[in-house]
Amino acid sequence: MDFFSTKAHSPNHSISSPFLQAQNISLVVKREDVLHPQVSGNKFRKLKYNIEEAIKNGNHKILTFGGAFSNHIAATAAAGKLCNIQTIGVIRGEELAKDVSKTLATNPTLRFATEQGMVLHFVDRASYRQKNELEFINELKAKFGEFYLIPEGGANELAVKGCEEILDKKDEQYDVICCSSGTGTTVAGIINSSKKNQRVLSFSALQGNFLTKEIQKYANTPNWELISHYTFGGYAKVNTTLIQFINSFNQEHGILLDPIYTGKMIFGIFDLIKQNYFAMGTKILAIHTGGIQGISGMNAQLKKKGLPLIDI
Ligand SMILES: *Cc1c(COP(=O)(O)O)cnc(C)c1O
């Protein structure tokens, strides 16, 4: 439990480039990705109060849900090990259970989770869709015993509370705060801790506008906006343009971005700057929410498709 107890602040890294200078825009990246080597980025924030609550309830078993390359699954497994809590990961895709040793040999995320002591339970997509239904949860309780449940992506009120600790005093100087969103939990925490004169932009990693409702559920103030046209076709979809952008950003600034969330957000920020979306002199803070663990899994898929790989 100790590693959650300190009030962690992540370093801010200023991006200098002739392009930004010419546009008179300042861009700073908040390195939540370096908060912890295994429980990276926003997942650290989202787990903190959930694990505290589980322990308070005397519950030393956590069950949660995720896809085969989920950052949330990897983070929960690592946090569980560090806090002496048994973790169970309900994973989407029964085909992965056919040959588990092959699955673990080819999937770095699930291999890592297993190494951290997480018990994996593979379910088909139809069952996975019932993940919020009482009947399905009771079936899981019959199988695994009592547990503390964390929803898919770690999305709940206690996660929002943890994400309210991402911004600190020194971040009040920024005009615009950008954050990539999957469930919208992280950005809701950022919105709640932002100042009224700041604007928060949520860059959706998924197609559609369902996030508006999700963010509204938890956000206390209206100073935010959803940007949903930098998804590159949908969740976890990538193309050569995005990969090349991630690689050159890393070469120029020494910051590795992930292809599902932060790579698309930073690409979007640069594109919006090009379109003069921001007023001259705007100070932007972009949150690097982590997700680096997913790159090797993505690279394996890129290799199969004959696409360029992300340099790590
Ligand atoms: C999970 C994740 C997100 C999305 O966070 P939400 O709270 O679900 O919106 C963003 N970036 C990275 C790197 C993530 O792993």
mmCIF file of N, CA and C in Angstrom, residues 191-305:
data_model
loop_
_atom_site.group_PDB
_atom_site.id
_atom_site.type_symbol
_atom_site.label_atom_id
_atom_site.label_comp_id
_atom_site.label_asym_id
_atom_site.label_seq_id
_atom_site.Cartn_x
_atom_site.Cartn_y
_atom_site.Cartn_z
ATOM 1 N N ILE A 191 -10.958 17.867 -15.138
ATOM 2 C CA ILE A 191 -11.942 18.967 -15.207
ATOM 3 C C ILE A 191 -12.264 19.454 -13.785
ATOM 4 N N ASN A 192 -12.507 18.507 -12.883
ATOM 5 C CA ASN A 192 -12.885 18.876 -11.516
ATOM 6 C C ASN A 192 -11.799 19.639 -10.776
ATOM 7 N N SER A 193 -10.549 19.418 -11.156
ATOM 8 C CA SER A 193 -9.476 20.112 -10.445
ATOM 9 C C SER A 193 -8.908 21.277 -11.260
ATOM 10 N N SER A 194 -9.516 21.560 -12.410
ATOM 11 C CA SER A 194 -9.041 22.683 -13.228
ATOM 12 C C SER A 194 -9.617 23.989 -12.682
ATOM 13 N N LYS A 195 -9.021 25.090 -13.124
ATOM 14 C CA LYS A 195 -9.541 26.408 -12.733
ATOM 15 C C LYS A 195 -10.596 26.837 -13.758
ATOM 16 N N LYS A 196 -11.503 27.697 -13.345
ATOM 17 C CA LYS A 196 -12.614 28.093 -14.221
ATOM 18 C C LYS A 196 -12.155 28.737 -15.529
ATOM 19 N N ASN A 197 -10.993 29.430 -15.464
ATOM 20 C CA ASN A 197 -10.504 30.111 -16.672
ATOM 21 C C ASN A 197 -9.712 29.168 -17.586
ATOM 22 N N GLN A 198 -9.532 27.930 -17.171
ATOM 23 C CA GLN A 198 -8.831 26.962 -18.014
ATOM 24 C C GLN A 198 -9.854 26.178 -18.828
ATOM 25 N N ARG A 199 -9.415 25.736 -20.037
ATOM 26 C CA ARG A 199 -10.302 24.927 -20.861
ATOM 27 C C ARG A 199 -9.690 23.534 -20.974
ATOM 28 N N VAL A 200 -10.522 22.533 -20.796
ATOM 29 C CA VAL A 200 -10.030 21.153 -20.844
ATOM 30 C C VAL A 200 -10.535 20.488 -22.125
ATOM 31 N N LEU A 201 -9.612 19.937 -22.917
ATOM 32 C CA LEU A 201 -9.997 19.231 -24.136
ATOM 33 C C LEU A 201 -9.795 17.731 -23.949
ATOM 34 N N SER A 202 -10.868 16.984 -24.203
ATOM 35 C CA SER A 202 -10.799 15.529 -24.115
ATOM 36 C C SER A 202 -10.677 14.971 -25.529
ATOM 37 N N PHE A 203 -9.557 14.327 -25.820
ATOM 38 C CA PHE A 203 -9.341 13.715 -27.137
ATOM 39 C C PHE A 203 -9.806 12.267 -27.069
ATOM 40 N N SER A 204 -10.886 11.971 -27.762
ATOM 41 C CA SER A 204 -11.471 10.639 -27.682
ATOM 42 C C SER A 204 -10.630 9.618 -28.441
ATOM 43 N N ALA A 205 -10.418 8.470 -27.821
ATOM 44 C CA ALA A 205 -9.699 7.370 -28.474
ATOM 45 C C ALA A 205 -10.670 6.436 -29.196
ATOM 46 N N LEU A 206 -11.964 6.735 -29.055
ATOM 47 C CA LEU A 206 -12.995 5.892 -29.663
ATOM 48 C C LEU A 206 -13.906 6.712 -30.552
ATOM 49 N N GLN A 207 -14.473 6.070 -31.548
ATOM 50 C CA GLN A 207 -15.423 6.732 -32.434
ATOM 51 C C GLN A 207 -16.716 7.071 -31.681
ATOM 52 N N GLY A 208 -17.406 8.080 -32.137
ATOM 53 C CA GLY A 208 -18.727 8.384 -31.588
ATOM 54 C C GLY A 208 -18.665 9.425 -30.483
ATOM 55 N N ASN A 209 -19.847 9.798 -30.005
ATOM 56 C CA ASN A 209 -19.927 10.880 -29.021
ATOM 57 C C ASN A 209 -20.428 10.427 -27.658
ATOM 58 N N PHE A 210 -20.417 9.106 -27.418
ATOM 59 C CA PHE A 210 -20.941 8.581 -26.157
ATOM 60 C C PHE A 210 -20.190 9.147 -24.945
ATOM 61 N N LEU A 211 -18.947 9.596 -25.195
ATOM 62 C CA LEU A 211 -18.123 10.093 -24.095
ATOM 63 C C LEU A 211 -18.701 11.337 -23.433
ATOM 64 N N THR A 212 -19.404 12.145 -24.207
ATOM 65 C CA THR A 212 -19.993 13.361 -23.650
ATOM 66 C C THR A 212 -20.797 13.031 -22.397
ATOM 67 N N LYS A 213 -21.645 12.004 -22.511
ATOM 68 C CA LYS A 213 -22.497 11.591 -21.400
ATOM 69 C C LYS A 213 -21.667 11.056 -20.232
ATOM 70 N N GLU A 214 -20.646 10.272 -20.571
ATOM 71 C CA GLU A 214 -19.798 9.671 -19.531
ATOM 72 C C GLU A 214 -19.070 10.758 -18.742
ATOM 73 N N ILE A 215 -18.551 11.743 -19.471
ATOM 74 C CA ILE A 215 -17.815 12.816 -18.791
ATOM 75 C C ILE A 215 -18.780 13.641 -17.931
ATOM 76 N N GLN A 216 -19.962 13.912 -18.482
ATOM 77 C CA GLN A 216 -20.959 14.697 -17.735
ATOM 78 C C GLN A 216 -21.349 14.039 -16.415
ATOM 79 N N LYS A 217 -21.294 12.700 -16.396
ATOM 80 C CA LYS A 217 -21.649 11.957 -15.180
ATOM 81 C C LYS A 217 -20.782 12.369 -13.986
ATOM 82 N N TYR A 218 -19.510 12.676 -14.264
ATOM 83 C CA TYR A 218 -18.559 12.911 -13.174
ATOM 84 C C TYR A 218 -18.014 14.336 -13.116
ATOM 85 N N ALA A 219 -18.132 15.077 -14.201
ATOM 86 C CA ALA A 219 -17.515 16.407 -14.241
ATOM 87 C C ALA A 219 -18.415 17.431 -13.561
ATOM 88 N N ASN A 220 -17.797 18.285 -12.738
ATOM 89 C CA ASN A 220 -18.576 19.264 -11.973
ATOM 90 C C ASN A 220 -18.688 20.618 -12.649
ATOM 91 N N THR A 221 -17.869 20.884 -13.662
ATOM 92 C CA THR A 221 -17.881 22.202 -14.294
ATOM 93 C C THR A 221 -17.980 22.059 -15.814
ATOM 94 N N PRO A 222 -18.453 23.118 -16.503
ATOM 95 C CA PRO A 222 -18.681 22.995 -17.948
ATOM 96 C C PRO A 222 -17.517 23.459 -18.837
ATOM 97 N N ASN A 223 -16.329 23.684 -18.270
ATOM 98 C CA ASN A 223 -15.225 24.257 -19.063
ATOM 99 C C ASN A 223 -14.449 23.207 -19.846
ATOM 100 N N TRP A 224 -15.182 22.339 -20.560
ATOM 101 C CA TRP A 224 -14.509 21.285 -21.323
ATOM 102 C C TRP A 224 -15.205 21.042 -22.652
ATOM 103 N N GLU A 225 -14.496 20.303 -23.476
ATOM 104 C CA GLU A 225 -14.966 20.064 -24.840
ATOM 105 C C GLU A 225 -14.444 18.701 -25.300
ATOM 106 N N LEU A 226 -15.256 17.989 -26.059
ATOM 107 C CA LEU A 226 -14.826 16.687 -26.581
ATOM 108 C C LEU A 226 -14.311 16.853 -28.014
ATOM 109 N N ILE A 227 -13.113 16.352 -28.280
ATOM 110 C CA ILE A 227 -12.557 16.378 -29.642
ATOM 111 C C ILE A 227 -12.544 14.939 -30.135
ATOM 112 N N SER A 228 -13.365 14.634 -31.125
ATOM 113 C CA SER A 228 -13.500 13.209 -31.470
ATOM 114 C C SER A 228 -13.083 12.892 -32.904
ATOM 115 N N HIS A 229 -12.315 13.795 -33.546
ATOM 116 C CA HIS A 229 -11.926 13.487 -34.932
ATOM 117 C C HIS A 229 -10.444 13.131 -35.079
ATOM 118 N N TYR A 230 -9.825 12.672 -33.983
ATOM 119 C CA TYR A 230 -8.445 12.157 -34.112
ATOM 120 C C TYR A 230 -8.364 10.717 -33.612
ATOM 121 N N THR A 231 -9.324 9.901 -34.042
ATOM 122 C CA THR A 231 -9.337 8.501 -33.602
ATOM 123 C C THR A 231 -8.628 7.597 -34.611
ATOM 124 N N PHE A 232 -8.283 8.118 -35.766
ATOM 125 C CA PHE A 232 -7.667 7.309 -36.831
ATOM 126 C C PHE A 232 -8.524 6.086 -37.158
ATOM 127 N N GLY A 233 -9.834 6.295 -37.182
ATOM 128 C CA GLY A 233 -10.732 5.222 -37.617
ATOM 129 C C GLY A 233 -11.321 4.403 -36.498
ATOM 130 N N GLY A 234 -10.842 4.562 -35.275
ATOM 131 C CA GLY A 234 -11.440 3.833 -34.163
ATOM 132 C C GLY A 234 -10.418 3.414 -33.143
ATOM 133 N N TYR A 235 -10.922 2.795 -32.096
ATOM 134 C CA TYR A 235 -10.079 2.400 -30.970
ATOM 135 C C TYR A 235 -8.962 1.444 -31.419
ATOM 136 N N ALA A 236 -7.736 1.797 -31.103
ATOM 137 C CA ALA A 236 -6.544 0.963 -31.393
ATOM 138 C C ALA A 236 -6.246 0.834 -32.883
ATOM 139 N N LYS A 237 -6.952 1.613 -33.729
ATOM 140 C CA LYS A 237 -6.626 1.615 -35.166
ATOM 141 C C LYS A 237 -5.443 2.561 -35.387
ATOM 142 N N VAL A 238 -4.521 2.125 -36.208
ATOM 143 C CA VAL A 238 -3.348 2.971 -36.487
ATOM 144 C C VAL A 238 -3.046 2.961 -37.983
ATOM 145 N N ASN A 239 -2.289 3.938 -38.438
ATOM 146 C CA ASN A 239 -1.789 3.901 -39.813
ATOM 147 C C ASN A 239 -0.350 4.430 -39.835
ATOM 148 N N THR A 240 0.252 4.404 -41.011
ATOM 149 C CA THR A 240 1.653 4.799 -41.141
ATOM 150 C C THR A 240 1.891 6.245 -40.700
ATOM 151 N N THR A 241 0.965 7.126 -41.032
ATOM 152 C CA THR A 241 1.116 8.533 -40.642
ATOM 153 C C THR A 241 1.271 8.661 -39.130
ATOM 154 N N LEU A 242 0.419 7.946 -38.388
ATOM 155 C CA LEU A 242 0.465 8.033 -36.925
ATOM 156 C C LEU A 242 1.779 7.461 -36.390
ATOM 157 N N ILE A 243 2.186 6.322 -36.920
ATOM 158 C CA ILE A 243 3.416 5.681 -36.433
ATOM 159 C C ILE A 243 4.620 6.577 -36.713
ATOM 160 N N GLN A 244 4.656 7.142 -37.909
ATOM 161 C CA GLN A 244 5.774 8.041 -38.232
ATOM 162 C C GLN A 244 5.773 9.267 -37.335
ATOM 163 N N PHE A 245 4.583 9.763 -37.025
ATOM 164 C CA PHE A 245 4.491 10.913 -36.122
ATOM 165 C C PHE A 245 5.050 10.554 -34.741
ATOM 166 N N ILE A 246 4.644 9.400 -34.227
ATOM 167 C CA ILE A 246 5.112 8.950 -32.899
ATOM 168 C C ILE A 246 6.635 8.813 -32.894
ATOM 169 N N ASN A 247 7.181 8.224 -33.959
ATOM 170 C CA ASN A 247 8.629 8.027 -34.031
ATOM 171 C C ASN A 247 9.383 9.349 -34.143
ATOM 172 N N SER A 248 8.870 10.280 -34.944
ATOM 173 C CA SER A 248 9.637 11.533 -35.060
ATOM 174 C C SER A 248 9.477 12.390 -33.806
ATOM 175 N N PHE A 249 8.330 12.308 -33.146
ATOM 176 C CA PHE A 249 8.161 13.043 -31.882
ATOM 177 C C PHE A 249 9.157 12.524 -30.840
ATOM 178 N N ASN A 250 9.324 11.227 -30.820
ATOM 179 C CA ASN A 250 10.267 10.606 -29.886
ATOM 180 C C ASN A 250 11.709 11.021 -30.214
ATOM 181 N N GLN A 251 12.034 11.003 -31.501
ATOM 182 C CA GLN A 251 13.388 11.413 -31.908
ATOM 183 C C GLN A 251 13.673 12.861 -31.538
ATOM 184 N N GLU A 252 12.686 13.722 -31.785
ATOM 185 C CA GLU A 252 12.919 15.153 -31.574
ATOM 186 C C GLU A 252 12.857 15.553 -30.105
ATOM 187 N N HIS A 253 11.998 14.905 -29.337
ATOM 188 C CA HIS A 253 11.760 15.385 -27.971
ATOM 189 C C HIS A 253 12.059 14.357 -26.887
ATOM 190 N N GLY A 254 12.418 13.141 -27.293
ATOM 191 C CA GLY A 254 12.761 12.123 -26.305
ATOM 192 C C GLY A 254 11.585 11.672 -25.461
ATOM 193 N N ILE A 255 10.391 11.762 -26.025
ATOM 194 C CA ILE A 255 9.208 11.283 -25.290
ATOM 195 C C ILE A 255 8.488 10.249 -26.145
ATOM 196 N N LEU A 256 8.397 9.033 -25.605
ATOM 197 C CA LEU A 256 7.699 7.963 -26.307
ATOM 198 C C LEU A 256 6.199 8.079 -26.027
ATOM 199 N N LEU A 257 5.418 8.086 -27.103
ATOM 200 C CA LEU A 257 3.951 8.145 -26.982
ATOM 201 C C LEU A 257 3.382 6.770 -27.316
ATOM 202 N N ASP A 258 2.212 6.467 -26.798
ATOM 203 C CA ASP A 258 1.584 5.187 -27.149
ATOM 204 C C ASP A 258 0.662 5.399 -28.347
ATOM 205 N N PRO A 259 0.394 4.344 -29.119
ATOM 206 C CA PRO A 259 -0.376 4.525 -30.364
ATOM 207 C C PRO A 259 -1.896 4.591 -30.176
ATOM 208 N N ILE A 260 -2.386 4.267 -28.980
ATOM 209 C CA ILE A 260 -3.845 4.176 -28.801
ATOM 210 C C ILE A 260 -4.422 5.475 -28.221
ATOM 211 N N TYR A 261 -3.657 6.096 -27.341
ATOM 212 C CA TYR A 261 -4.164 7.293 -26.663
ATOM 213 C C TYR A 261 -3.298 8.536 -26.918
ATOM 214 N N THR A 262 -2.121 8.563 -26.306
ATOM 215 C CA THR A 262 -1.350 9.819 -26.282
ATOM 216 C C THR A 262 -0.784 10.195 -27.660
ATOM 217 N N GLY A 263 -0.463 9.193 -28.486
ATOM 218 C CA GLY A 263 0.047 9.485 -29.832
ATOM 219 C C GLY A 263 -1.003 10.229 -30.646
ATOM 220 N N LYS A 264 -2.255 9.749 -30.560
ATOM 221 C CA LYS A 264 -3.342 10.389 -31.313
ATOM 222 C C LYS A 264 -3.634 11.788 -30.767
ATOM 223 N N MET A 265 -3.552 11.936 -29.447
ATOM 224 C CA MET A 265 -3.818 13.251 -28.847
ATOM 225 C C MET A 265 -2.770 14.275 -29.281
ATOM 226 N N ILE A 266 -1.479 13.916 -29.170
ATOM 227 C CA ILE A 266 -0.432 14.885 -29.533
ATOM 228 C C ILE A 266 -0.503 15.190 -31.038
ATOM 229 N N PHE A 267 -0.782 14.170 -31.851
ATOM 230 C CA PHE A 267 -0.991 14.405 -33.285
ATOM 231 C C PHE A 267 -2.111 15.435 -33.469
ATOM 232 N N GLY A 268 -3.201 15.239 -32.752
ATOM 233 C CA GLY A 268 -4.355 16.142 -32.842
ATOM 234 C C GLY A 268 -4.018 17.558 -32.398
ATOM 235 N N ILE A 269 -3.243 17.672 -31.335
ATOM 236 C CA ILE A 269 -2.868 19.007 -30.843
ATOM 237 C C ILE A 269 -2.066 19.756 -31.923
ATOM 238 N N PHE A 270 -1.091 19.061 -32.521
ATOM 239 C CA PHE A 270 -0.297 19.702 -33.577
ATOM 240 C C PHE A 270 -1.175 20.087 -34.764
ATOM 241 N N ASP A 271 -2.115 19.210 -35.104
ATOM 242 C CA ASP A 271 -3.000 19.500 -36.226
ATOM 243 C C ASP A 271 -3.888 20.715 -35.925
ATOM 244 N N LEU A 272 -4.403 20.789 -34.720
ATOM 245 C CA LEU A 272 -5.247 21.931 -34.336
ATOM 246 C C LEU A 272 -4.427 23.231 -34.334
ATOM 247 N N ILE A 273 -3.173 23.125 -33.901
ATOM 248 C CA ILE A 273 -2.309 24.320 -33.914
ATOM 249 C C ILE A 273 -2.137 24.800 -35.355
ATOM 250 N N LYS A 274 -1.901 23.831 -36.261
ATOM 251 C CA LYS A 274 -1.741 24.160 -37.686
ATOM 252 C C LYS A 274 -2.962 24.887 -38.224
ATOM 253 N N GLN A 275 -4.135 24.483 -37.726
ATOM 254 C CA GLN A 275 -5.395 25.095 -38.197
ATOM 255 C C GLN A 275 -5.739 26.378 -37.447
ATOM 256 N N ASN A 276 -4.781 26.893 -36.674
ATOM 257 C CA ASN A 276 -5.006 28.107 -35.867
ATOM 258 C C ASN A 276 -6.207 27.996 -34.933
ATOM 259 N N TYR A 277 -6.410 26.825 -34.404
ATOM 260 C CA TYR A 277 -7.516 26.582 -33.484
ATOM 261 C C TYR A 277 -7.310 27.331 -32.173
ATOM 262 N N PHE A 278 -6.033 27.460 -31.769
ATOM 263 C CA PHE A 278 -5.722 28.132 -30.500
ATOM 264 C C PHE A 278 -5.287 29.567 -30.756
ATOM 265 N N ALA A 279 -5.669 30.468 -29.864
ATOM 266 C CA ALA A 279 -5.262 31.868 -29.983
ATOM 267 C C ALA A 279 -3.751 31.982 -29.790
ATOM 268 N N MET A 280 -3.156 32.995 -30.427
ATOM 269 C CA MET A 280 -1.721 33.247 -30.256
ATOM 270 C C MET A 280 -1.380 33.364 -28.773
ATOM 271 N N GLY A 281 -0.283 32.762 -28.388
ATOM 272 C CA GLY A 281 0.161 32.878 -27.007
ATOM 273 C C GLY A 281 -0.444 31.842 -26.069
ATOM 274 N N THR A 282 -1.303 30.967 -26.594
ATOM 275 C CA THR A 282 -1.933 29.954 -25.736
ATOM 276 C C THR A 282 -0.885 29.014 -25.137
ATOM 277 N N LYS A 283 -1.051 28.748 -23.849
ATOM 278 C CA LYS A 283 -0.171 27.796 -23.162
ATOM 279 C C LYS A 283 -0.943 26.500 -22.974
ATOM 280 N N ILE A 284 -0.433 25.448 -23.604
ATOM 281 C CA ILE A 284 -1.127 24.150 -23.569
ATOM 282 C C ILE A 284 -0.381 23.176 -22.660
ATOM 283 N N LEU A 285 -1.131 22.489 -21.838
ATOM 284 C CA LEU A 285 -0.567 21.388 -21.043
ATOM 285 C C LEU A 285 -1.209 20.097 -21.543
ATOM 286 N N ALA A 286 -0.378 19.181 -22.054
ATOM 287 C CA ALA A 286 -0.894 17.885 -22.531
ATOM 288 C C ALA A 286 -0.498 16.810 -21.530
ATOM 289 N N ILE A 287 -1.472 16.019 -21.104
ATOM 290 C CA ILE A 287 -1.190 14.988 -20.104
ATOM 291 C C ILE A 287 -0.725 13.704 -20.807
ATOM 292 N N HIS A 288 0.480 13.276 -20.503
ATOM 293 C CA HIS A 288 0.945 11.965 -21.001
ATOM 294 C C HIS A 288 0.441 10.906 -20.020
ATOM 295 N N THR A 289 -0.642 10.232 -20.400
ATOM 296 C CA THR A 289 -1.296 9.307 -19.474
ATOM 297 C C THR A 289 -0.630 7.930 -19.428
ATOM 298 N N GLY A 290 0.450 7.731 -20.183
ATOM 299 C CA GLY A 290 1.165 6.449 -20.103
ATOM 300 C C GLY A 290 0.829 5.518 -21.257
ATOM 301 N N GLY A 291 0.653 4.241 -20.953
ATOM 302 C CA GLY A 291 0.255 3.282 -21.982
ATOM 303 C C GLY A 291 1.403 2.656 -22.757
ATOM 304 N N ILE A 292 2.609 2.890 -22.285
ATOM 305 C CA ILE A 292 3.795 2.418 -23.000
ATOM 306 C C ILE A 292 3.877 0.880 -23.041
ATOM 307 N N GLN A 293 3.328 0.248 -22.004
ATOM 308 C CA GLN A 293 3.394 -1.224 -21.968
ATOM 309 C C GLN A 293 2.710 -1.863 -23.188
ATOM 310 N N GLY A 294 1.785 -1.167 -23.787
ATOM 311 C CA GLY A 294 1.027 -1.748 -24.903
ATOM 312 C C GLY A 294 1.772 -1.743 -26.229
ATOM 313 N N ILE A 295 2.928 -1.068 -26.274
ATOM 314 C CA ILE A 295 3.594 -0.886 -27.565
ATOM 315 C C ILE A 295 4.125 -2.205 -28.135
ATOM 316 N N SER A 296 4.712 -3.070 -27.300
ATOM 317 C CA SER A 296 5.242 -4.318 -27.880
ATOM 318 C C SER A 296 4.138 -5.180 -28.482
ATOM 319 N N GLY A 297 2.983 -5.209 -27.828
ATOM 320 C CA GLY A 297 1.849 -5.948 -28.390
ATOM 321 C C GLY A 297 1.408 -5.347 -29.721
ATOM 322 N N MET A 298 1.357 -4.019 -29.769
ATOM 323 C CA MET A 298 0.977 -3.332 -31.010
ATOM 324 C C MET A 298 2.009 -3.598 -32.101
ATOM 325 N N ASN A 299 3.294 -3.554 -31.742
ATOM 326 C CA ASN A 299 4.343 -3.787 -32.734
ATOM 327 C C ASN A 299 4.239 -5.184 -33.348
ATOM 328 N N ALA A 300 3.879 -6.175 -32.540
ATOM 329 C CA ALA A 300 3.724 -7.534 -33.073
ATOM 330 C C ALA A 300 2.634 -7.558 -34.153
ATOM 331 N N GLN A 301 1.558 -6.785 -33.914
ATOM 332 C CA GLN A 301 0.478 -6.732 -34.908
ATOM 333 C C GLN A 301 0.896 -5.950 -36.148
ATOM 334 N N LEU A 302 1.663 -4.878 -35.932
ATOM 335 C CA LEU A 302 2.128 -4.065 -37.060
ATOM 336 C C LEU A 302 3.049 -4.884 -37.960
ATOM 337 N N LYS A 303 3.868 -5.699 -37.329
ATOM 338 C CA LYS A 303 4.812 -6.539 -38.061
ATOM 339 C C LYS A 303 4.049 -7.485 -38.989
ATOM 340 N N LYS A 304 2.982 -8.099 -38.435
ATOM 341 C CA LYS A 304 2.159 -9.019 -39.230
ATOM 342 C C LYS A 304 1.559 -8.321 -40.445
ATOM 343 N N LYS A 305 1.190 -7.052 -40.263
ATOM 344 C CA LYS A 305 0.543 -6.301 -41.348
ATOM 345 C C LYS A 305 1.554 -5.656 -42.277
#
